[in-house]
Coordinates of C-alpha atoms and ligand atoms in Angstrom, one line a residue:
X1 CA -66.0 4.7 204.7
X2 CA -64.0 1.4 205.6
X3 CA -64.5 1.1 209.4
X4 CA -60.8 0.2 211.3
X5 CA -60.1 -0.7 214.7
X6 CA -57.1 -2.4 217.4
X7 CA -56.6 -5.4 218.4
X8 CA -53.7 -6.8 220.4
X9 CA -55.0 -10.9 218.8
X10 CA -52.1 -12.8 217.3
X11 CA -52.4 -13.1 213.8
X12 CA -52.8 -16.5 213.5
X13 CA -56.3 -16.7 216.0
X14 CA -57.8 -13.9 214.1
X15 CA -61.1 -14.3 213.0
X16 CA -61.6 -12.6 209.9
X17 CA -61.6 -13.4 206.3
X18 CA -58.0 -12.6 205.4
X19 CA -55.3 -10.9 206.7
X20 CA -52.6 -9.1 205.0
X21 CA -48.6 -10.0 206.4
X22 CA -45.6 -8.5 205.0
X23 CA -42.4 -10.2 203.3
X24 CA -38.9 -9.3 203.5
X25 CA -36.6 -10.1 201.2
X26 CA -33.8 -12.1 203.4
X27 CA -30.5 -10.6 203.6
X28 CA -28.8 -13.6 205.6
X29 CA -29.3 -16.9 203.7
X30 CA -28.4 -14.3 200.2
X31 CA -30.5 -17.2 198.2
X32 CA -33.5 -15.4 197.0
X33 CA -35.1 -16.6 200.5
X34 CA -37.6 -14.2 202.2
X35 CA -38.8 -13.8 205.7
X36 CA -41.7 -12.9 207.7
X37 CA -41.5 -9.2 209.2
X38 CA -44.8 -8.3 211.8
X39 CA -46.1 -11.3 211.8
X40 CA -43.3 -13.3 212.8
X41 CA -45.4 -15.7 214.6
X42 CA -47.1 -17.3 211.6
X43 CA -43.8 -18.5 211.1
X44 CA -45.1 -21.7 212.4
X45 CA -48.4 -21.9 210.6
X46 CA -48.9 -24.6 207.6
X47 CA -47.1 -26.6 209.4
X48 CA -43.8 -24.5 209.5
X49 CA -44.1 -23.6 205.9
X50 CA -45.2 -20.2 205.3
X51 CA -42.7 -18.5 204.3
X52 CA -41.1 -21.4 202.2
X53 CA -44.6 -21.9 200.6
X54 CA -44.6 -18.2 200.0
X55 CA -41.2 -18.5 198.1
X56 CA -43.0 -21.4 195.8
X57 CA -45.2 -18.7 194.8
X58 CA -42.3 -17.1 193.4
X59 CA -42.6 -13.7 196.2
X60 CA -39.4 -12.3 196.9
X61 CA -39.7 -9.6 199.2
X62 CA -39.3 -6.3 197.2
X63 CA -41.7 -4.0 197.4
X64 CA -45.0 -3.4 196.2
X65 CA -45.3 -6.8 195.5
X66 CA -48.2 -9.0 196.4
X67 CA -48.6 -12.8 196.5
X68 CA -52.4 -14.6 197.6
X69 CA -52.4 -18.0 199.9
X70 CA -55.0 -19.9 200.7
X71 CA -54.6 -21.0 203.8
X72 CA -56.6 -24.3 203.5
X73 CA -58.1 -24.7 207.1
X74 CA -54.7 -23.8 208.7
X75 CA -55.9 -20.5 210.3
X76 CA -59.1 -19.3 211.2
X77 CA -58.7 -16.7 208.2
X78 CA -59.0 -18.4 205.1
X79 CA -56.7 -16.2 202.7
X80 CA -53.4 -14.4 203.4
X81 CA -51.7 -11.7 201.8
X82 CA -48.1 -11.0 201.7
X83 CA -46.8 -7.7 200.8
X84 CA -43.7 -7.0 199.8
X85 CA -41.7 -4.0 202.0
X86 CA -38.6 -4.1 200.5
X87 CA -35.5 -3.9 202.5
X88 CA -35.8 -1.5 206.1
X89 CA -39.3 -0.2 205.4
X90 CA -40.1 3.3 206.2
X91 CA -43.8 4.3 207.0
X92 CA -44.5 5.1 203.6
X93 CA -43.5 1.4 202.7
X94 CA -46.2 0.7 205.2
X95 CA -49.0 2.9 203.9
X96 CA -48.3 1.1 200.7
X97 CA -47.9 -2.2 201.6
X98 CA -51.5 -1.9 203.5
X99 CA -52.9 -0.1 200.2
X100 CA -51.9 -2.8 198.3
X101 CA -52.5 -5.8 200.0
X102 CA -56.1 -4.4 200.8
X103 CA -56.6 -3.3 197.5
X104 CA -56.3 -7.1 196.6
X105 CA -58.8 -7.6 198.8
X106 CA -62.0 -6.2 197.5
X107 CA -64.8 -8.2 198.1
X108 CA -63.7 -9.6 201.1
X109 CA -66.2 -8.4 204.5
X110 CA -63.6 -8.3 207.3
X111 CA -59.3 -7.9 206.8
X112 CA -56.5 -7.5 209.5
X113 CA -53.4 -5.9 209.1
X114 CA -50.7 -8.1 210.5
X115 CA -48.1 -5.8 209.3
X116 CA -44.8 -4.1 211.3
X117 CA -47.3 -1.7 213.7
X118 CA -45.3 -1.8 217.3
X119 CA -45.1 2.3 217.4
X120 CA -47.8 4.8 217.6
X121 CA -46.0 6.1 213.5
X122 CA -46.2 1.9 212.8
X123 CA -50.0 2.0 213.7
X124 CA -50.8 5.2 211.6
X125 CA -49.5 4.3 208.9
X126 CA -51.2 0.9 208.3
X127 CA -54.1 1.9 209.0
X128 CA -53.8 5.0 206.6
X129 CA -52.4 2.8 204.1
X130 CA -55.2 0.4 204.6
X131 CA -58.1 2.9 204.8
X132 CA -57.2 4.6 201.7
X133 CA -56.5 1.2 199.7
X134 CA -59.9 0.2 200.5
X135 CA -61.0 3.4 198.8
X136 CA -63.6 2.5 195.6
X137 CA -65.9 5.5 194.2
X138 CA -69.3 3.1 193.2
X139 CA -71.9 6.0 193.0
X140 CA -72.7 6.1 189.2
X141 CA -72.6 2.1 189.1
X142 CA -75.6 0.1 188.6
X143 CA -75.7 -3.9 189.0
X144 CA -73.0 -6.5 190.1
X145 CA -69.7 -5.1 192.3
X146 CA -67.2 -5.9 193.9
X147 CA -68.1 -4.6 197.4
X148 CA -65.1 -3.0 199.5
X149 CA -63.4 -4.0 202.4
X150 CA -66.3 -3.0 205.1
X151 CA -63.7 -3.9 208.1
X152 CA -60.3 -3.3 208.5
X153 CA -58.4 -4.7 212.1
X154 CA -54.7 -3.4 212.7
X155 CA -53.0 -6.2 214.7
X156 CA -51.1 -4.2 216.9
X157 CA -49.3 -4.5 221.0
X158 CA -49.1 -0.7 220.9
X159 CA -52.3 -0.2 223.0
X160 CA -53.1 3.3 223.8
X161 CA -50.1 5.0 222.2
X162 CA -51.8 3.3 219.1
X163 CA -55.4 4.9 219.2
X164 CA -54.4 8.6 219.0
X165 CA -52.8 7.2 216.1
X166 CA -55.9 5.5 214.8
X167 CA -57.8 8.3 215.2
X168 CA -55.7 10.3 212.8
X169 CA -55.4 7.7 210.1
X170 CA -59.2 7.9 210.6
X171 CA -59.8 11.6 210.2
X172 CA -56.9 11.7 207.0
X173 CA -58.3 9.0 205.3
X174 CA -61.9 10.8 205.6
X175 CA -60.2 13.8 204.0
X176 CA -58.4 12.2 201.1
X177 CA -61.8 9.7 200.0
X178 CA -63.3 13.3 200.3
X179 CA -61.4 14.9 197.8
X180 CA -61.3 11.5 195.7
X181 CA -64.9 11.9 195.6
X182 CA -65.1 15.1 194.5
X183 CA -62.3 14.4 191.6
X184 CA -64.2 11.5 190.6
X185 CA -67.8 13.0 190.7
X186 CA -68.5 14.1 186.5
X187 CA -68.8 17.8 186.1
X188 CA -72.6 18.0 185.6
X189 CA -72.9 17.0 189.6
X190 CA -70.2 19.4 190.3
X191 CA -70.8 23.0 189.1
X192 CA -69.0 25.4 190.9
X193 CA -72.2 26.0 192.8
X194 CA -72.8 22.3 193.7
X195 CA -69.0 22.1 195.2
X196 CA -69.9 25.6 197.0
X197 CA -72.6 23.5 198.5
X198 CA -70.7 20.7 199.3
X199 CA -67.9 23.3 201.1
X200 CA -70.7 24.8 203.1
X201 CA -71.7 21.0 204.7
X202 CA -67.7 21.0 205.2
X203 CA -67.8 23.8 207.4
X204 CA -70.9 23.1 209.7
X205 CA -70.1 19.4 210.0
X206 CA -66.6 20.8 211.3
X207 CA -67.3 24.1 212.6
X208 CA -65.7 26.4 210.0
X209 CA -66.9 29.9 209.1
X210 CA -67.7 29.7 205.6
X211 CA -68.6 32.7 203.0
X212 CA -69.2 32.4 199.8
X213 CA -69.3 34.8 197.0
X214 CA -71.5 34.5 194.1
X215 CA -71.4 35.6 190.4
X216 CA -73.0 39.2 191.0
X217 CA -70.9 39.5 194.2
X218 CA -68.0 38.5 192.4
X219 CA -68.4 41.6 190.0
X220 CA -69.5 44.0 192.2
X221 CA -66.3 43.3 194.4
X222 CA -63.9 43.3 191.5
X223 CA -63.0 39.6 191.3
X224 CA -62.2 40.2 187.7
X225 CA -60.2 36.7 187.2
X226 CA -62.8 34.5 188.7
X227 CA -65.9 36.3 186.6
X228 CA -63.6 36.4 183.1
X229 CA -63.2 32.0 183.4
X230 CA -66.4 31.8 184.3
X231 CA -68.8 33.8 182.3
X232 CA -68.6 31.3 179.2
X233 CA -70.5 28.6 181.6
X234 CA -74.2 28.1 182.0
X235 CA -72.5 27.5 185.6
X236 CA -72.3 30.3 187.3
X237 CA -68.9 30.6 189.5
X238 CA -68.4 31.2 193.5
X239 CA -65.9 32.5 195.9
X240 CA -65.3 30.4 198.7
X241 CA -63.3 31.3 202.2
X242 CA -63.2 28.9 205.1
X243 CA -61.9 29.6 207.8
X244 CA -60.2 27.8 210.8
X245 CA -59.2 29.6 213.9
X246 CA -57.3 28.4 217.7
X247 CA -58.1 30.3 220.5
X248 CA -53.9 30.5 221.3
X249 CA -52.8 30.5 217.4
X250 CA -49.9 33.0 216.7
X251 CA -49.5 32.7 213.3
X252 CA -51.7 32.1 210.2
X253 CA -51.9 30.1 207.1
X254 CA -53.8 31.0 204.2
X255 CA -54.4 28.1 201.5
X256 CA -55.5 28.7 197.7
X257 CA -57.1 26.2 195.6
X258 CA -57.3 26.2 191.8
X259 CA -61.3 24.9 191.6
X260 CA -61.9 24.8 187.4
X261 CA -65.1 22.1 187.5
X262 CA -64.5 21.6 184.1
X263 CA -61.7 22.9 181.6
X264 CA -62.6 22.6 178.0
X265 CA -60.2 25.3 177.3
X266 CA -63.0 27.7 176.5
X267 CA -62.6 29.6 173.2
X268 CA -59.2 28.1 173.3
X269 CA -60.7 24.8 172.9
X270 CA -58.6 21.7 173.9
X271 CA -57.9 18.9 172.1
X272 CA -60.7 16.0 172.9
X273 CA -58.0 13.6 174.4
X274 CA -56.9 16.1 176.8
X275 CA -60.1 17.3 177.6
X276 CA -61.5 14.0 179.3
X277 CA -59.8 14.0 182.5
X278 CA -60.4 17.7 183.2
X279 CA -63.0 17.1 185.7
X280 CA -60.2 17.3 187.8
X281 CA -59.3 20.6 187.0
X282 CA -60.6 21.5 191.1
X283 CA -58.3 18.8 192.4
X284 CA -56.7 21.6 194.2
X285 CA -60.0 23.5 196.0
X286 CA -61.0 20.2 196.8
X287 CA -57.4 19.3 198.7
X288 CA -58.2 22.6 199.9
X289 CA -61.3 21.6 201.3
X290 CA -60.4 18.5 202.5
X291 CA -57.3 19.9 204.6
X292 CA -59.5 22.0 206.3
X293 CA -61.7 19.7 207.6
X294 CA -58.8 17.6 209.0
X295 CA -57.5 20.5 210.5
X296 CA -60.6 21.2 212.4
X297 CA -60.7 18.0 214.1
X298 CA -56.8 17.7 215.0
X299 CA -57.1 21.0 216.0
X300 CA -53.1 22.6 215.6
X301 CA -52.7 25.7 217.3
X302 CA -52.5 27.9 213.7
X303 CA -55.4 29.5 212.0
X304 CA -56.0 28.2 208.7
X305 CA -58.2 30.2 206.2
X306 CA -58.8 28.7 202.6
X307 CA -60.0 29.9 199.4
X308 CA -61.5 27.6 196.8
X309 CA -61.9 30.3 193.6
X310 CA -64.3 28.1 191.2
X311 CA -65.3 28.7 187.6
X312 CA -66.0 26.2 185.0
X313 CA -63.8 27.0 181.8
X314 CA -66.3 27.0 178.9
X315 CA -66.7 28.3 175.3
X316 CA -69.9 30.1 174.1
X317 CA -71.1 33.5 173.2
X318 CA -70.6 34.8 176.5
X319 CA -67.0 33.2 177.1
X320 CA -63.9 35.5 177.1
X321 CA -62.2 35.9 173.7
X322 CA -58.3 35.5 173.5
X323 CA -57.1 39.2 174.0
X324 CA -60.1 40.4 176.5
X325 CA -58.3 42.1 179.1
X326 CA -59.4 41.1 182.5
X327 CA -59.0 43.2 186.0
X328 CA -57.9 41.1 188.5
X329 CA -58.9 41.8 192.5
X330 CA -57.1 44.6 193.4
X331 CA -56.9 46.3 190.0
X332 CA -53.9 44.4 188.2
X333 CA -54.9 44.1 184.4
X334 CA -54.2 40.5 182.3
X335 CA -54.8 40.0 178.8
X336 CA -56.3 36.3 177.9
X337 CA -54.2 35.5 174.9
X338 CA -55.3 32.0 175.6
X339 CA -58.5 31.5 177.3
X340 CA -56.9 27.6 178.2
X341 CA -54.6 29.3 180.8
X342 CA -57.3 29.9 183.1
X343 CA -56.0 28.7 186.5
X344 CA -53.9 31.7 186.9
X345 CA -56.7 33.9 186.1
X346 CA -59.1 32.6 189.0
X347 CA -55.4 31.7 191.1
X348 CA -55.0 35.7 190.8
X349 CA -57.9 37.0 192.0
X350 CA -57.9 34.7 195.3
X351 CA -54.1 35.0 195.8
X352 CA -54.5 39.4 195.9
X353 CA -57.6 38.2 198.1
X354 CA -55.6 36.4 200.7
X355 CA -53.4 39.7 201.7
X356 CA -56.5 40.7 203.5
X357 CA -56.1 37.9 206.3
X358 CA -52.6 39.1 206.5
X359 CA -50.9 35.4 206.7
X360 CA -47.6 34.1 208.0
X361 CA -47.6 31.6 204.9
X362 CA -49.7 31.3 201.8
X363 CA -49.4 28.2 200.0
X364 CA -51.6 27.7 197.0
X365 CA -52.3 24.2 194.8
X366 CA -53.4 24.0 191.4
X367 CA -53.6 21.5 188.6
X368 CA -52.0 24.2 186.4
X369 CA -49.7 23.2 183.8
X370 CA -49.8 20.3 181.5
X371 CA -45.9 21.0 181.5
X372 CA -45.6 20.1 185.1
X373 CA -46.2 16.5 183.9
X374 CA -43.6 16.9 180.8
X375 CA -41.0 18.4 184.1
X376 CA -42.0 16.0 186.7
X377 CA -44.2 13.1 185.4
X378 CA -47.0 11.9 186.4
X379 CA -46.5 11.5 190.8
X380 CA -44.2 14.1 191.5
X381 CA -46.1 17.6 192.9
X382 CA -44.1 20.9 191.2
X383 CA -43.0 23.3 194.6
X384 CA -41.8 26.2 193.6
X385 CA -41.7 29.6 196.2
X386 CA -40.4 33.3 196.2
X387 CA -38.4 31.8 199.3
X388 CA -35.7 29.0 199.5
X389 CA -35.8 28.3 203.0
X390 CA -40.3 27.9 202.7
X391 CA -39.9 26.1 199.5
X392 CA -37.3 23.8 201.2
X393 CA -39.6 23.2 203.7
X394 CA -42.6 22.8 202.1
X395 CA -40.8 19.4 200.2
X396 CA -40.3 18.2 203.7
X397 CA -43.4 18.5 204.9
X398 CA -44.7 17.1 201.5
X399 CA -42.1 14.0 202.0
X400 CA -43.4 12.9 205.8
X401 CA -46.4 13.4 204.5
X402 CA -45.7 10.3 201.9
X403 CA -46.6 12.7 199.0
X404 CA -43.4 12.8 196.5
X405 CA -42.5 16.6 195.5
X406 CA -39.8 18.1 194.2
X407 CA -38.2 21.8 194.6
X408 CA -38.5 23.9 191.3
X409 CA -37.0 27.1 190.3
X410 CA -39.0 30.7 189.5
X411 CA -36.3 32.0 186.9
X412 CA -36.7 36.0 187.3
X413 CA -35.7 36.0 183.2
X414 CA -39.3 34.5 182.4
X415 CA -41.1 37.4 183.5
X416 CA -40.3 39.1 180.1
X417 CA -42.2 36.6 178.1
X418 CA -45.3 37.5 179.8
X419 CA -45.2 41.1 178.8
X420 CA -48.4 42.3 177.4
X421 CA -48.5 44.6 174.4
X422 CA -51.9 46.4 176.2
X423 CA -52.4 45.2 179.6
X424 CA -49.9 45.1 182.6
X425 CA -49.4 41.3 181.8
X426 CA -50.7 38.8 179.3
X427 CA -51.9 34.9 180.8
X428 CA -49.6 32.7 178.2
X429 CA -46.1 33.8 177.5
X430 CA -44.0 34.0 174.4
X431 CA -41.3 32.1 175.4
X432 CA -42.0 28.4 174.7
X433 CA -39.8 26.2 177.6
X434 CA -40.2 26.1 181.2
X435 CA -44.3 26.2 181.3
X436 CA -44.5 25.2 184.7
X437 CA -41.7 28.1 185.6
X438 CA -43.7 30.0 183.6
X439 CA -46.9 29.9 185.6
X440 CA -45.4 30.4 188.7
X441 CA -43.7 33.4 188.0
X442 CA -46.9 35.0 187.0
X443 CA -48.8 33.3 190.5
X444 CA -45.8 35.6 192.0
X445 CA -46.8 38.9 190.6
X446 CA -50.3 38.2 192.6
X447 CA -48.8 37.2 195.7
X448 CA -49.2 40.1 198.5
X449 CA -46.3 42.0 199.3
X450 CA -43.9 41.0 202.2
X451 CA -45.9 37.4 202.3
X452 CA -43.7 34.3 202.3
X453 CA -45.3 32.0 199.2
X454 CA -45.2 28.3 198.4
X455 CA -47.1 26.9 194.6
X456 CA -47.9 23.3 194.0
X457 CA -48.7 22.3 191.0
X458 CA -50.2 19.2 191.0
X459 CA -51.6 18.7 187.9
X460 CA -50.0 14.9 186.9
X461 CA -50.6 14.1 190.8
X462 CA -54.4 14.7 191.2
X463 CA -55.6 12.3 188.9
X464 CA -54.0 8.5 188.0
X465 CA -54.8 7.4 184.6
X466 CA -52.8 4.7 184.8
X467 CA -53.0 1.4 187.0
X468 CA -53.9 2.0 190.6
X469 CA -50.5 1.3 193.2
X470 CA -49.5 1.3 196.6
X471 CA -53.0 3.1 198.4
X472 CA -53.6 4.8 195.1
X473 CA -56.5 4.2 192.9
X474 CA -57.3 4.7 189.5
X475 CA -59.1 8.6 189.3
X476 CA -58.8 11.1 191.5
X477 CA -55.9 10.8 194.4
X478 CA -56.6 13.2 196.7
X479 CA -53.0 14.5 196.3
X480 CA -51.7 17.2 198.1
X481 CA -54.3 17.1 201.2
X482 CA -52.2 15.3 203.3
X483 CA -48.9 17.9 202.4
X484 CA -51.2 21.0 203.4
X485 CA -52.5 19.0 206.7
X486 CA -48.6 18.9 207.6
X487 CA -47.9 22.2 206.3
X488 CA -50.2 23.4 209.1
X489 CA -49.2 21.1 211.6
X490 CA -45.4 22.2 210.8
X491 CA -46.1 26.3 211.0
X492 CA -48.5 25.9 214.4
X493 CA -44.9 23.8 216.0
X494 CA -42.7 27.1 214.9
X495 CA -40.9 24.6 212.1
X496 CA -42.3 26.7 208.7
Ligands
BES501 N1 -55.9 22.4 183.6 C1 -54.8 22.6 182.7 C2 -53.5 21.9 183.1 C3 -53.5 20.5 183.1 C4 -53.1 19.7 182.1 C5 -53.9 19.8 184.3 C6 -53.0 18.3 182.1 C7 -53.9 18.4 184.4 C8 -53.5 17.7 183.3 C9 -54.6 24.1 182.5 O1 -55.7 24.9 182.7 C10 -54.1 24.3 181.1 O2 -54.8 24.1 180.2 N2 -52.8 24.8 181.0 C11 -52.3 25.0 179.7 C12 -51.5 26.3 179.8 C13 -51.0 26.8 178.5 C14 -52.2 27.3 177.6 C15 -50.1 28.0 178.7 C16 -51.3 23.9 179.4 O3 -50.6 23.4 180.3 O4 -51.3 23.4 178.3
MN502 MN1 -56.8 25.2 180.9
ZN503 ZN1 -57.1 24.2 183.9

């Protein structure tokens, strides 16, 4: 990963290759005008005309924009970037103006962020931002790339209120290029088996306990959900729990990750234009993953314990026919009308699983429904609870975490569609609106008694097919880490 540190330099003596300032669009003079805002002291470089030169270029100010300058022997870094913030910039502004204007940037060694970073939240969040805008995933290329950034500088007078805060951008960012990673990586290098591999390096790089179930463990224990998706793969699935604990923790949180390596659908057989961005069908294990090894080194006073239930979803003669009935840990039966609604299959058998760690919160993610996307679009993460007052919470958390989400009913009158005509509930339901709804109500028949429960379903958030923005790349996003991370951080302080 990009390497970041401090430095209390002014912008203008920097010595690095570029450095990235941001624009405001300016209220007073009401003429289109912009101004300077962190780096007011370049006012006076190019000979007084930086911001007037900047205004040539046609930049305005509002956000997300981003305008290039050379800065023709006037500074000691030869390029500068000016991000837009838009008008009173929160941090999120900030994470994505550094995204941005580093994203710009590839190929260039060494970059400083000369953006707003006088408070210890300032600091974090331009380095985040510029840490995860750096992000590039170059393992399967061969030949001519751009390289990216290797060095990122926050210019900052926050001194040591600003390194704790470094060091947590730091660990985050090392989280989310995780998970990125794994999204990215093409299903043949990541079998169920290969990501239970990859969970147990997780866990003794970051002291976790880690056990891990295999396919003739997974029968013998019952884990009816996880065997059924997975039996149709050459790729044998795997159970994964990792666990987290503080010596003075009072409360626990269990998290549950959808980890499909692959969904073709099985027997159910998608559609090939739907089918070839399902590698990231384990977006949610892997933000699983990644939140617990960035809860082991911040360390909240809360024990975490997470389950990563992973199957690849494949047709052959061995695959699961639509109307198999399957029996789910802990007995429940489900009859697999359609063999593409496997996340709730696996989602089951680790959500009954949880009850046995007896946790204050359980909060599972899941790239589950294609209708989440029709509901929400293609950024927005689906929350949905069997509490108000959790799921209400769990937004917030999402929304200082910078990751947009937004509150979704579980309407009791969907339960009927999911009656079964054998079993004690069938996996697809007969009514035909509401499919996100429709998911999470039958999550909720899973969920252990008495436990308060938050669902994300992030399947439009875990993967960008569209343009990269902000710190986001094209690919996997790494959505939803950074939410449970928070999540944590919130029930350890007594505020979930
Ligand atoms: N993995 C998909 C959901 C998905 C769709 C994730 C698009 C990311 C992008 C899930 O397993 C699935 O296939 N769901 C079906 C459920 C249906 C058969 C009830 C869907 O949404 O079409
Ligand atoms: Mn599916
Ligand atoms: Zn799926």
């Amino acid at each position: 990963m990009t390497t970041i540190s401090l430095d209390s330099a002014e912008p203008a003596s920097l010595d690095a290759g570029a450095i990235v300032i941001g624009v405001v669009p300016d209220g007073r003079s009401g003429d289109g005008a912009l101004r300077l805002h962190g780096a007011e002291g370049l006012d006076g470089a190019l000979n007084g005309g930086l911001a007037t030169a900047l205004t040539t270029l046609g930049a305005t100010g509002k956000e997300g924009e981003v305008t290039k300058l050379p800065t023709m022997g006037a500074l000691p870094a030869g390029v500068v970037v000016a991000v837009g913030l838009g008008e009173d910039p929160d941090a999120e502004a900030l994470r994505r103006a550094a995204g941005a204007g580093v994203r710009a940037l590839a190929g260039t060694a060494k970059v400083g962020l000369a953006l707003p970073a006088s408070s210890a939240e300032e600091v974090e969040a331009v380095a985040l931002g510029g840490l995860l805008g750096a992000y590039s995933f170059g393992t399967y290329r061969t030949g001519e790339r751009k390289e990216p950034v290797a060095e990122l500088v926050v210019l900052t007078a926050a001194g040591d209120a600003g390194r704790a805060s470094l060091e947590r951008a730091r660990t985050l960012a090392e989280s989310v290029t995780l998970v990125r990673d794994l999204v990215n990586t093409p299903p043949s290098d990541l079998t169920p088996e290969d990501l239970s591999g990859v969970a147990e390096r997780v866990a003794s790089d970051n002291g976790l306990d880690i056990e891990i179930l295999d396919e003739k463990e997974l029968v013998e224990a019952g884990f009816g959900g996880i065997t059924g998706v997975g039996q149709g793969s050459a790729n044998p699935p795997r159970l994964v729990r990792l666990a987290y604990s503080h010596p003075e923790a009072s409360k626990t949180l269990a998290l549950v990750g959808k980890g499909i390596t692959f969904d073709s659908g099985g027997l159910s057989l998608k559609p090939a234009d739907s089918m070839d961005w399902m590698k990231s069908d384990m977006g949610g294990a892997a933000a699983v993953l990644g939140a617990l090894a960035a809860i082991a080194r911040l360390r909240p006073k809360v024990n975490v314990i997470g389950y990563l239930a992973l199957a690849e979803n494949m047709p052959s003669g061995t695959a699961q026919r639509p109307s198999d009935v399957l029996r789910v840990y802990g007995g429940k039966t489900v009859e697999v009308l359609n063999t593409d609604a496997e996340g709730r299959l696996v989602m089951a058998d680790a959500l009954v699983r949880s009850g046995e760690d007896d946790p204050d919160l359980l909060v599972d993610v899941a790239t589950l429904t294609g209708a989440q996307l029709v509901a929400l679009g293609t950024r927005t993460t689906g929350v949905m609870a069997n509490d108000d007052e959790v799921r209400e919470k769990v937004v917030a958390a999402a929304g200082r975490a910078g990751e947009p989400s937004w509150g979704m009913p579980l309407p009791p009158e969907l339960r009927k569609g999911l009656d079964s005509a054998v079993a004690d509930i069938a996996n697809i339901s007969g009514e035909r609106w509401g499919g996100m709804l429709t998911a999470g109500v039958f999550l909720k028949e899973f969920v252990p008694d008495g436990v308060r429960w938050a669902h994300l379903d992030i399947a439009g958030p875990a993967f960008n097919k569209g343009e990269p923005y902000g710190y986001t790349p094209k690919g996997g996003t790494g959505a939803a880490t950074r939410t449970l991370v928070q999540i944590a951080e919130d029930l350890a302080a007594g505020v979930l």
